[in-house]
Amino acid sequence: MTIFIYLTYPVLFVFSQITLGFGIATYLLLFKSIELESLKIKFKIFYHDSHSLVITVFEFQF
């Protein structure tokens, strides 16, 4: 099962996005009883200069 999460925020919230991503992963681990070894987290950060927006893509595979 793969979960894709797309988040778009101003540049100042980049670290909040990363923290949120790991927070969601922790939620999945705690409430879905998923073993840590079976959960793979990938996140990519795309910076769009003209609008000062950062698009972060979180991919959870388990």
PDB file of C-alpha atoms in Angstrom:
ATOM      1  CA  MET A   1       0.000   0.000   0.000  1.00  0.00           C
ATOM      2  CA  THR A   2       1.311   3.404  -0.934  1.00  0.00           C
ATOM      3  CA  ILE A   3       0.088   6.733   0.387  1.00  0.00           C
ATOM      4  CA  PHE A   4       0.941   9.939  -1.432  1.00  0.00           C
ATOM      5  CA  ILE A   5       0.617  13.231   0.417  1.00  0.00           C
ATOM      6  CA  TYR A   6       1.011  16.500  -1.429  1.00  0.00           C
ATOM      7  CA  LEU A   7       1.549  19.661   0.595  1.00  0.00           C
ATOM      8  CA  THR A   8       2.015  23.177  -0.687  1.00  0.00           C
ATOM      9  CA  TYR A   9       3.140  25.932   1.634  1.00  0.00           C
ATOM     10  CA  PRO A  10       5.173  29.136   1.593  1.00  0.00           C
ATOM     11  CA  VAL A  11       8.909  28.694   1.946  1.00  0.00           C
ATOM     12  CA  LEU A  12       8.896  29.440   5.675  1.00  0.00           C
ATOM     13  CA  PHE A  13       6.875  26.285   6.377  1.00  0.00           C
ATOM     14  CA  VAL A  14       9.286  23.793   4.804  1.00  0.00           C
ATOM     15  CA  PHE A  15      10.456  22.417   8.140  1.00  0.00           C
ATOM     16  CA  SER A  16       6.865  22.183   9.313  1.00  0.00           C
ATOM     17  CA  GLN A  17       6.093  20.007   6.303  1.00  0.00           C
ATOM     18  CA  ILE A  18       8.961  17.640   7.091  1.00  0.00           C
ATOM     19  CA  THR A  19       7.894  17.477  10.725  1.00  0.00           C
ATOM     20  CA  LEU A  20       4.315  16.785   9.656  1.00  0.00           C
ATOM     21  CA  GLY A  21       5.486  14.010   7.375  1.00  0.00           C
ATOM     22  CA  PHE A  22       7.293  12.203  10.164  1.00  0.00           C
ATOM     23  CA  GLY A  23       4.346  12.899  12.439  1.00  0.00           C
ATOM     24  CA  ILE A  24       2.037  11.102  10.007  1.00  0.00           C
ATOM     25  CA  ALA A  25       4.498   8.231   9.799  1.00  0.00           C
ATOM     26  CA  THR A  26       4.542   8.006  13.589  1.00  0.00           C
ATOM     27  CA  TYR A  27       0.745   8.013  13.615  1.00  0.00           C
ATOM     28  CA  LEU A  28       0.685   5.132  11.148  1.00  0.00           C
ATOM     29  CA  LEU A  29       3.212   3.231  13.236  1.00  0.00           C
ATOM     30  CA  LEU A  30       1.343   3.702  16.500  1.00  0.00           C
ATOM     31  CA  PHE A  31      -2.258   3.243  15.413  1.00  0.00           C
ATOM     32  CA  LYS A  32      -1.871   0.846  12.494  1.00  0.00           C
ATOM     33  CA  SER A  33       0.656  -1.428  14.209  1.00  0.00           C
ATOM     34  CA  ILE A  34       3.116  -1.205  11.354  1.00  0.00           C
ATOM     35  CA  GLU A  35       6.638  -2.398  11.974  1.00  0.00           C
ATOM     36  CA  LEU A  36       9.307   0.224  11.504  1.00  0.00           C
ATOM     37  CA  GLU A  37      11.296  -1.963   9.131  1.00  0.00           C
ATOM     38  CA  SER A  38       8.317  -2.315   6.780  1.00  0.00           C
ATOM     39  CA  LEU A  39       7.682   1.418   6.494  1.00  0.00           C
ATOM     40  CA  LYS A  40       9.632   3.373   3.922  1.00  0.00           C
ATOM     41  CA  ILE A  41       9.372   7.145   3.828  1.00  0.00           C
ATOM     42  CA  LYS A  42      10.379   9.223   0.852  1.00  0.00           C
ATOM     43  CA  PHE A  43       9.881  12.944   0.579  1.00  0.00           C
ATOM     44  CA  LYS A  44      10.851  15.301  -2.197  1.00  0.00           C
ATOM     45  CA  ILE A  45      10.880  19.076  -1.972  1.00  0.00           C
ATOM     46  CA  PHE A  46      10.164  21.168  -5.054  1.00  0.00           C
ATOM     47  CA  TYR A  47      10.792  24.904  -4.917  1.00  0.00           C
ATOM     48  CA  HIS A  48       8.785  27.207  -7.155  1.00  0.00           C
ATOM     49  CA  ASP A  49      10.585  30.547  -7.173  1.00  0.00           C
ATOM     50  CA  SER A  50       8.015  32.780  -8.851  1.00  0.00           C
ATOM     51  CA  HIS A  51       5.342  32.084  -6.247  1.00  0.00           C
ATOM     52  CA  SER A  52       7.693  31.413  -3.314  1.00  0.00           C
ATOM     53  CA  LEU A  53       5.953  28.100  -2.776  1.00  0.00           C
ATOM     54  CA  VAL A  54       7.382  24.780  -1.752  1.00  0.00           C
ATOM     55  CA  ILE A  55       5.641  21.579  -2.805  1.00  0.00           C
ATOM     56  CA  THR A  56       6.542  18.581  -0.694  1.00  0.00           C
ATOM     57  CA  VAL A  57       5.599  15.080  -1.731  1.00  0.00           C
ATOM     58  CA  PHE A  58       5.539  12.423   0.960  1.00  0.00           C
ATOM     59  CA  GLU A  59       5.415   8.800  -0.150  1.00  0.00           C
ATOM     60  CA  PHE A  60       4.655   6.161   2.466  1.00  0.00           C
ATOM     61  CA  GLN A  61       5.174   2.558   1.422  1.00  0.00           C
ATOM     62  CA  PHE A  62       4.146  -0.306   3.664  1.00  0.00           C
TER      63      PHE A  62
END
